[in-house]
């Protein structure tokens, strides 16, 4: 079965600084990979996803993520963080042919002005 | 197009009481899911329905039952609420194609006293 690790529980950055949120997965084959964002009091919203092809994936709100098979990673990046990016971020991995993704425990992003 | 809707938004129960959380989607999705979210635990799958007429247990099904009433609606029932079921509950849906981007409702906050 697949598993997902988000090593950082909290990340604090200053507004305008760059951001990288880490995600590592354990799965034998090439998985489906997702990043979701949860704003306070809201449900989760898809930021981006990787199924196949180009390993650098562009998402909404200026985010991107890179799939690195050799490192079993799918890290989320943003070159310049805005205060409105403060939220909880979840990485998820899906097994091909399965309906059920596995979610990481989340990383809480705090943005200082 | 409302997406995924959940009712109620907030509920307080006493131990032993029962209640049903309602979920509906208007995207003609085949698959629907119930998750609970607890601090530091990420999202844990309670039950899911891959298609109308089927339901299956997820990671934490004990104390819950579900009904896939029709293609649109998927309810979660707590027969005898316990304080350990205090949580935020999210319903989600997906196409059921095997490339599962999930769409989430806004959540139900449940407090069991």
PDB file of C-alpha atoms in Angstrom:
ATOM      1  CA  UNK A   1       0.000   0.000   0.000  1.00  0.00           C
ATOM      2  CA  UNK A   2       1.108   3.509  -0.681  1.00  0.00           C
ATOM      3  CA  UNK A   3       2.069   6.003   2.023  1.00  0.00           C
ATOM      4  CA  UNK A   4       2.812   9.701   2.103  1.00  0.00           C
ATOM      5  CA  UNK A   5       5.118  11.668   4.378  1.00  0.00           C
ATOM      6  CA  UNK A   6       5.071  15.408   4.837  1.00  0.00           C
ATOM      7  CA  UNK A   7       8.065  15.948   7.113  1.00  0.00           C
ATOM      8  CA  UNK A   8       7.235  19.522   8.104  1.00  0.00           C
ATOM      9  CA  UNK A   9       4.248  20.075  10.383  1.00  0.00           C
ATOM     10  CA  UNK A  10       4.627  23.865  10.266  1.00  0.00           C
ATOM     11  CA  UNK A  11       6.508  26.156   7.902  1.00  0.00           C
ATOM     12  CA  UNK A  12       6.896  29.888   8.512  1.00  0.00           C
ATOM     13  CA  UNK A  13       7.941  32.242   5.723  1.00  0.00           C
ATOM     14  CA  UNK A  14       7.928  35.971   5.175  1.00  0.00           C
ATOM     15  CA  UNK A  15       5.668  37.452   2.560  1.00  0.00           C
ATOM     16  CA  UNK A  16       7.535  37.643  -0.742  1.00  0.00           C
ATOM     17  CA  UNK A  17       9.919  34.819   0.134  1.00  0.00           C
ATOM     18  CA  UNK A  18      10.094  31.580  -1.804  1.00  0.00           C
ATOM     19  CA  UNK A  19       8.433  28.428  -0.541  1.00  0.00           C
ATOM     20  CA  UNK A  20       9.074  24.720  -0.799  1.00  0.00           C
ATOM     21  CA  UNK A  21       6.859  22.148   0.924  1.00  0.00           C
ATOM     22  CA  UNK A  22       8.171  18.623   0.996  1.00  0.00           C
ATOM     23  CA  UNK A  23       6.326  15.439   0.160  1.00  0.00           C
ATOM     24  CA  UNK A  24       7.749  11.928  -0.014  1.00  0.00           C
ATOM     25  CA  UNK A  25       5.800   8.865  -0.986  1.00  0.00           C
ATOM     26  CA  UNK A  26       6.203   5.142  -0.864  1.00  0.00           C
ATOM     27  CA  UNK A  27       4.775   3.229  -3.794  1.00  0.00           C
ATOM     28  CA  UNK A  28       6.220   0.584  -6.070  1.00  0.00           C
ATOM     29  CA  UNK A  29       5.137   1.972  -9.431  1.00  0.00           C
ATOM     30  CA  UNK A  30       4.532   5.470 -10.748  1.00  0.00           C
ATOM     31  CA  UNK A  31       1.745   6.922  -8.683  1.00  0.00           C
ATOM     32  CA  UNK A  32      -0.771   9.638  -9.205  1.00  0.00           C
ATOM     33  CA  UNK A  33       0.285  12.640  -7.088  1.00  0.00           C
ATOM     34  CA  UNK A  34      -1.739  15.568  -5.830  1.00  0.00           C
ATOM     35  CA  UNK A  35      -1.387  18.716  -3.784  1.00  0.00           C
ATOM     36  CA  UNK A  36      -4.465  20.143  -2.087  1.00  0.00           C
ATOM     37  CA  UNK A  37      -4.847  23.357  -0.109  1.00  0.00           C
ATOM     38  CA  UNK A  38      -7.223  23.954   2.781  1.00  0.00           C
ATOM     39  CA  UNK A  39      -7.929  27.519   3.829  1.00  0.00           C
ATOM     40  CA  UNK A  40      -9.168  28.036   7.397  1.00  0.00           C
ATOM     41  CA  UNK A  41     -12.706  26.726   7.848  1.00  0.00           C
ATOM     42  CA  UNK A  42     -12.901  25.436   4.288  1.00  0.00           C
ATOM     43  CA  UNK A  43     -12.781  22.151   2.445  1.00  0.00           C
ATOM     44  CA  UNK A  44      -9.800  21.022   0.382  1.00  0.00           C
ATOM     45  CA  UNK A  45      -9.145  22.415  -3.076  1.00  0.00           C
ATOM     46  CA  UNK A  46      -6.907  20.841  -5.704  1.00  0.00           C
ATOM     47  CA  UNK A  47      -3.751  22.880  -6.458  1.00  0.00           C
ATOM     48  CA  UNK A  48      -2.178  20.555  -8.992  1.00  0.00           C
ATOM     49  CA  UNK A  49      -1.728  16.934  -9.941  1.00  0.00           C
ATOM     50  CA  UNK A  50       0.711  14.651 -11.716  1.00  0.00           C
ATOM     51  CA  UNK A  51      -0.348  11.604 -13.684  1.00  0.00           C
ATOM     52  CA  UNK A  52       2.359  11.190 -16.326  1.00  0.00           C
ATOM     53  CA  UNK A  53       4.534  13.115 -18.762  1.00  0.00           C
ATOM     54  CA  UNK A  54       6.366  16.311 -17.876  1.00  0.00           C
ATOM     55  CA  UNK A  55       7.628  15.996 -14.315  1.00  0.00           C
ATOM     56  CA  UNK A  56       7.247  19.726 -13.619  1.00  0.00           C
ATOM     57  CA  UNK A  57       3.573  20.469 -13.068  1.00  0.00           C
ATOM     58  CA  UNK A  58       1.993  23.906 -12.962  1.00  0.00           C
ATOM     59  CA  UNK A  59      -1.016  24.550 -10.772  1.00  0.00           C
ATOM     60  CA  UNK A  60      -3.318  27.307  -9.681  1.00  0.00           C
ATOM     61  CA  UNK A  61      -2.322  30.361  -7.645  1.00  0.00           C
ATOM     62  CA  UNK A  62       1.255  30.318  -8.999  1.00  0.00           C
ATOM     63  CA  UNK A  63       2.227  26.963  -7.469  1.00  0.00           C
ATOM     64  CA  UNK A  64       4.281  24.276  -9.151  1.00  0.00           C
ATOM     65  CA  UNK A  65       5.526  20.834  -8.147  1.00  0.00           C
ATOM     66  CA  UNK A  66       8.213  18.541  -9.464  1.00  0.00           C
ATOM     67  CA  UNK A  67       7.984  14.761  -9.524  1.00  0.00           C
ATOM     68  CA  UNK A  68      11.372  13.173  -8.833  1.00  0.00           C
ATOM     69  CA  UNK A  69      11.176   9.421  -9.193  1.00  0.00           C
ATOM     70  CA  UNK A  70      14.712   8.836  -7.902  1.00  0.00           C
ATOM     71  CA  UNK A  71      13.888  10.625  -4.655  1.00  0.00           C
ATOM     72  CA  UNK A  72      10.241   9.489  -4.398  1.00  0.00           C
ATOM     73  CA  UNK A  73       9.329  13.119  -3.930  1.00  0.00           C
ATOM     74  CA  UNK A  74       6.747  15.587  -5.152  1.00  0.00           C
ATOM     75  CA  UNK A  75       7.686  18.913  -3.573  1.00  0.00           C
ATOM     76  CA  UNK A  76       5.486  21.974  -3.912  1.00  0.00           C
ATOM     77  CA  UNK A  77       7.076  25.336  -4.711  1.00  0.00           C
ATOM     78  CA  UNK A  78       6.122  28.947  -5.113  1.00  0.00           C
ATOM     79  CA  UNK A  79       8.644  31.687  -5.963  1.00  0.00           C
ATOM     80  CA  UNK A  80       6.979  34.459  -3.961  1.00  0.00           C
ATOM     81  CA  UNK A  81       4.489  33.806  -1.175  1.00  0.00           C
ATOM     82  CA  UNK A  82       1.494  36.057  -0.541  1.00  0.00           C
ATOM     83  CA  UNK A  83      -0.244  36.462   2.829  1.00  0.00           C
ATOM     84  CA  UNK A  84      -3.319  34.778   1.345  1.00  0.00           C
ATOM     85  CA  UNK A  85      -1.287  31.569   0.870  1.00  0.00           C
ATOM     86  CA  UNK A  86      -1.442  30.913   4.620  1.00  0.00           C
ATOM     87  CA  UNK A  87      -3.277  27.599   4.805  1.00  0.00           C
ATOM     88  CA  UNK A  88      -2.883  23.858   5.355  1.00  0.00           C
ATOM     89  CA  UNK A  89      -1.334  21.947   2.459  1.00  0.00           C
ATOM     90  CA  UNK A  90      -1.876  18.254   1.851  1.00  0.00           C
ATOM     91  CA  UNK A  91       0.040  15.941  -0.420  1.00  0.00           C
ATOM     92  CA  UNK A  92      -1.778  12.829  -1.624  1.00  0.00           C
ATOM     93  CA  UNK A  93      -0.769   9.760  -3.592  1.00  0.00           C
ATOM     94  CA  UNK A  94      -3.073   7.547  -5.605  1.00  0.00           C
ATOM     95  CA  UNK A  95      -2.467   4.070  -6.870  1.00  0.00           C
ATOM     96  CA  UNK A  96      -3.203   3.518 -10.542  1.00  0.00           C
ATOM     97  CA  UNK A  97      -6.578   1.890 -10.916  1.00  0.00           C
ATOM     98  CA  UNK A  98      -7.640   2.711  -7.361  1.00  0.00           C
ATOM     99  CA  UNK A  99     -10.306   5.188  -6.351  1.00  0.00           C
ATOM    100  CA  UNK A 100      -8.705   6.011  -3.042  1.00  0.00           C
ATOM    101  CA  UNK A 101      -5.793   8.412  -2.572  1.00  0.00           C
ATOM    102  CA  UNK A 102      -3.743   8.388   0.619  1.00  0.00           C
ATOM    103  CA  UNK A 103      -3.253  11.778   2.235  1.00  0.00           C
ATOM    104  CA  UNK A 104      -0.282  13.051   4.162  1.00  0.00           C
ATOM    105  CA  UNK A 105      -0.795  14.647   7.545  1.00  0.00           C
ATOM    106  CA  UNK A 106      -0.485  18.150   6.162  1.00  0.00           C
ATOM    107  CA  UNK A 107       1.855  21.119   6.479  1.00  0.00           C
ATOM    108  CA  UNK A 108       0.591  24.332   8.000  1.00  0.00           C
ATOM    109  CA  UNK A 109       1.979  27.412   6.232  1.00  0.00           C
ATOM    110  CA  UNK A 110       2.297  30.600   8.257  1.00  0.00           C
ATOM    111  CA  UNK A 111       3.090  33.804   6.380  1.00  0.00           C
ATOM    112  CA  UNK A 112       4.644  36.746   8.223  1.00  0.00           C
ATOM    113  CA  UNK A 113       4.081  40.234   6.814  1.00  0.00           C
TER     114      UNK A 113
ATOM    115  CA  UNK B   1     -23.418  24.355  -9.888  1.00  0.00           C
ATOM    116  CA  UNK B   2     -22.906  24.100  -6.116  1.00  0.00           C
ATOM    117  CA  UNK B   3     -20.330  21.277  -6.208  1.00  0.00           C
ATOM    118  CA  UNK B   4     -20.390  19.282  -2.974  1.00  0.00           C
ATOM    119  CA  UNK B   5     -22.718  20.440  -0.219  1.00  0.00           C
ATOM    120  CA  UNK B   6     -22.866  19.219   3.367  1.00  0.00           C
ATOM    121  CA  UNK B   7     -25.392  19.691   6.146  1.00  0.00           C
ATOM    122  CA  UNK B   8     -25.270  20.627   8.928  1.00  0.00           C
ATOM    123  CA  UNK B   9     -22.246  22.921   9.167  1.00  0.00           C
ATOM    124  CA  UNK B  10     -21.960  22.478  12.906  1.00  0.00           C
ATOM    125  CA  UNK B  11     -23.512  20.106  15.428  1.00  0.00           C
ATOM    126  CA  UNK B  12     -23.247  19.429  19.136  1.00  0.00           C
ATOM    127  CA  UNK B  13     -24.303  16.007  20.412  1.00  0.00           C
ATOM    128  CA  UNK B  14     -24.392  14.330  23.760  1.00  0.00           C
ATOM    129  CA  UNK B  15     -22.743  10.939  24.157  1.00  0.00           C
ATOM    130  CA  UNK B  16     -25.098   8.236  22.939  1.00  0.00           C
ATOM    131  CA  UNK B  17     -27.144  10.423  20.651  1.00  0.00           C
ATOM    132  CA  UNK B  18     -27.460   9.612  16.976  1.00  0.00           C
ATOM    133  CA  UNK B  19     -27.292  11.811  13.932  1.00  0.00           C
ATOM    134  CA  UNK B  20     -26.917  11.717  10.169  1.00  0.00           C
ATOM    135  CA  UNK B  21     -24.580  13.916   8.175  1.00  0.00           C
ATOM    136  CA  UNK B  22     -25.873  14.673   4.709  1.00  0.00           C
ATOM    137  CA  UNK B  23     -23.818  15.115   1.549  1.00  0.00           C
ATOM    138  CA  UNK B  24     -24.886  15.847  -2.013  1.00  0.00           C
ATOM    139  CA  UNK B  25     -22.998  16.538  -5.241  1.00  0.00           C
ATOM    140  CA  UNK B  26     -24.274  17.953  -8.503  1.00  0.00           C
ATOM    141  CA  UNK B  27     -21.339  17.019 -10.738  1.00  0.00           C
ATOM    142  CA  UNK B  28     -22.708  13.623 -11.820  1.00  0.00           C
ATOM    143  CA  UNK B  29     -19.785  11.927 -10.102  1.00  0.00           C
ATOM    144  CA  UNK B  30     -19.783   8.188  -9.599  1.00  0.00           C
ATOM    145  CA  UNK B  31     -17.640   7.993  -6.463  1.00  0.00           C
ATOM    146  CA  UNK B  32     -18.222   9.584  -3.080  1.00  0.00           C
ATOM    147  CA  UNK B  33     -16.258   9.552   0.175  1.00  0.00           C
ATOM    148  CA  UNK B  34     -16.467  10.416   3.839  1.00  0.00           C
ATOM    149  CA  UNK B  35     -13.341  11.573   5.711  1.00  0.00           C
ATOM    150  CA  UNK B  36     -12.672  12.782   9.184  1.00  0.00           C
ATOM    151  CA  UNK B  37      -9.980  15.339   9.958  1.00  0.00           C
ATOM    152  CA  UNK B  38      -8.315  15.530  13.347  1.00  0.00           C
ATOM    153  CA  UNK B  39      -5.380  17.740  14.356  1.00  0.00           C
ATOM    154  CA  UNK B  40      -2.073  16.200  13.318  1.00  0.00           C
ATOM    155  CA  UNK B  41      -3.786  13.213  11.700  1.00  0.00           C
ATOM    156  CA  UNK B  42      -4.558  14.575   8.256  1.00  0.00           C
ATOM    157  CA  UNK B  43      -7.546  13.080   6.495  1.00  0.00           C
ATOM    158  CA  UNK B  44      -8.660   9.567   7.306  1.00  0.00           C
ATOM    159  CA  UNK B  45     -11.134   7.735   5.130  1.00  0.00           C
ATOM    160  CA  UNK B  46     -14.218   6.448   6.932  1.00  0.00           C
ATOM    161  CA  UNK B  47     -16.264   4.965   4.091  1.00  0.00           C
ATOM    162  CA  UNK B  48     -16.481   5.350   0.374  1.00  0.00           C
ATOM    163  CA  UNK B  49     -18.842   4.498  -2.433  1.00  0.00           C
ATOM    164  CA  UNK B  50     -17.162   3.693  -5.736  1.00  0.00           C
ATOM    165  CA  UNK B  51     -20.469   3.808  -7.572  1.00  0.00           C
ATOM    166  CA  UNK B  52     -24.174   4.020  -6.881  1.00  0.00           C
ATOM    167  CA  UNK B  53     -25.299   0.950  -4.970  1.00  0.00           C
ATOM    168  CA  UNK B  54     -21.900   0.084  -3.467  1.00  0.00           C
ATOM    169  CA  UNK B  55     -20.194   1.086  -0.238  1.00  0.00           C
ATOM    170  CA  UNK B  56     -16.925  -0.007   1.324  1.00  0.00           C
ATOM    171  CA  UNK B  57     -15.067   0.549   4.565  1.00  0.00           C
ATOM    172  CA  UNK B  58     -12.103   2.839   4.734  1.00  0.00           C
ATOM    173  CA  UNK B  59      -9.414   3.201   7.361  1.00  0.00           C
ATOM    174  CA  UNK B  60     -11.624   4.140  10.337  1.00  0.00           C
ATOM    175  CA  UNK B  61     -15.181   2.784   9.847  1.00  0.00           C
ATOM    176  CA  UNK B  62     -15.988   1.736  13.420  1.00  0.00           C
ATOM    177  CA  UNK B  63     -18.960   3.589  14.893  1.00  0.00           C
ATOM    178  CA  UNK B  64     -20.250   4.783  11.525  1.00  0.00           C
ATOM    179  CA  UNK B  65     -22.649   3.643   8.842  1.00  0.00           C
ATOM    180  CA  UNK B  66     -23.279   5.036   5.394  1.00  0.00           C
ATOM    181  CA  UNK B  67     -26.005   5.048   2.783  1.00  0.00           C
ATOM    182  CA  UNK B  68     -25.598   5.841  -0.896  1.00  0.00           C
ATOM    183  CA  UNK B  69     -29.148   7.036  -1.368  1.00  0.00           C
ATOM    184  CA  UNK B  70     -28.756   7.712  -5.088  1.00  0.00           C
ATOM    185  CA  UNK B  71     -26.012   8.938  -7.379  1.00  0.00           C
ATOM    186  CA  UNK B  72     -26.106  12.416  -5.844  1.00  0.00           C
ATOM    187  CA  UNK B  73     -26.364  11.707  -2.138  1.00  0.00           C
ATOM    188  CA  UNK B  74     -24.161   9.902   0.376  1.00  0.00           C
ATOM    189  CA  UNK B  75     -25.016  10.091   4.068  1.00  0.00           C
ATOM    190  CA  UNK B  76     -22.972   9.232   7.153  1.00  0.00           C
ATOM    191  CA  UNK B  77     -24.712   8.062  10.310  1.00  0.00           C
ATOM    192  CA  UNK B  78     -23.459   7.953  13.864  1.00  0.00           C
ATOM    193  CA  UNK B  79     -25.721   5.536  15.733  1.00  0.00           C
ATOM    194  CA  UNK B  80     -24.389   6.223  19.222  1.00  0.00           C
ATOM    195  CA  UNK B  81     -22.017   9.163  19.299  1.00  0.00           C
ATOM    196  CA  UNK B  82     -18.872   9.051  21.426  1.00  0.00           C
ATOM    197  CA  UNK B  83     -16.484  11.870  22.402  1.00  0.00           C
ATOM    198  CA  UNK B  84     -13.831  10.219  20.204  1.00  0.00           C
ATOM    199  CA  UNK B  85     -15.998  11.080  17.223  1.00  0.00           C
ATOM    200  CA  UNK B  86     -15.528  14.792  17.826  1.00  0.00           C
ATOM    201  CA  UNK B  87     -13.975  15.864  14.558  1.00  0.00           C
ATOM    202  CA  UNK B  88     -14.462  17.715  11.302  1.00  0.00           C
ATOM    203  CA  UNK B  89     -16.140  15.576   8.678  1.00  0.00           C
ATOM    204  CA  UNK B  90     -15.628  16.080   4.977  1.00  0.00           C
ATOM    205  CA  UNK B  91     -17.538  14.611   2.112  1.00  0.00           C
ATOM    206  CA  UNK B  92     -15.868  14.381  -1.288  1.00  0.00           C
ATOM    207  CA  UNK B  93     -16.727  13.139  -4.740  1.00  0.00           C
ATOM    208  CA  UNK B  94     -14.830  12.153  -7.880  1.00  0.00           C
ATOM    209  CA  UNK B  95     -15.591  10.999 -11.384  1.00  0.00           C
ATOM    210  CA  UNK B  96     -14.718   7.388 -10.663  1.00  0.00           C
ATOM    211  CA  UNK B  97     -12.471   7.166 -13.697  1.00  0.00           C
ATOM    212  CA  UNK B  98      -9.400   5.948 -11.787  1.00  0.00           C
ATOM    213  CA  UNK B  99      -7.594   9.300 -12.012  1.00  0.00           C
ATOM    214  CA  UNK B 100      -9.123  10.554  -8.899  1.00  0.00           C
ATOM    215  CA  UNK B 101      -9.196  14.293  -8.415  1.00  0.00           C
ATOM    216  CA  UNK B 102     -11.507  14.728  -5.467  1.00  0.00           C
ATOM    217  CA  UNK B 103     -13.870  17.618  -4.866  1.00  0.00           C
ATOM    218  CA  UNK B 104     -14.556  18.411  -1.236  1.00  0.00           C
ATOM    219  CA  UNK B 105     -17.480  19.886   0.630  1.00  0.00           C
ATOM    220  CA  UNK B 106     -17.023  22.643   3.242  1.00  0.00           C
ATOM    221  CA  UNK B 107     -17.120  20.217   6.164  1.00  0.00           C
ATOM    222  CA  UNK B 108     -19.255  19.538   9.244  1.00  0.00           C
ATOM    223  CA  UNK B 109     -17.815  20.329  12.662  1.00  0.00           C
ATOM    224  CA  UNK B 110     -19.102  17.820  15.193  1.00  0.00           C
ATOM    225  CA  UNK B 111     -18.654  18.126  18.942  1.00  0.00           C
ATOM    226  CA  UNK B 112     -19.673  15.187  21.122  1.00  0.00           C
ATOM    227  CA  UNK B 113     -19.943  15.986  24.813  1.00  0.00           C
TER     228      UNK B 113
END
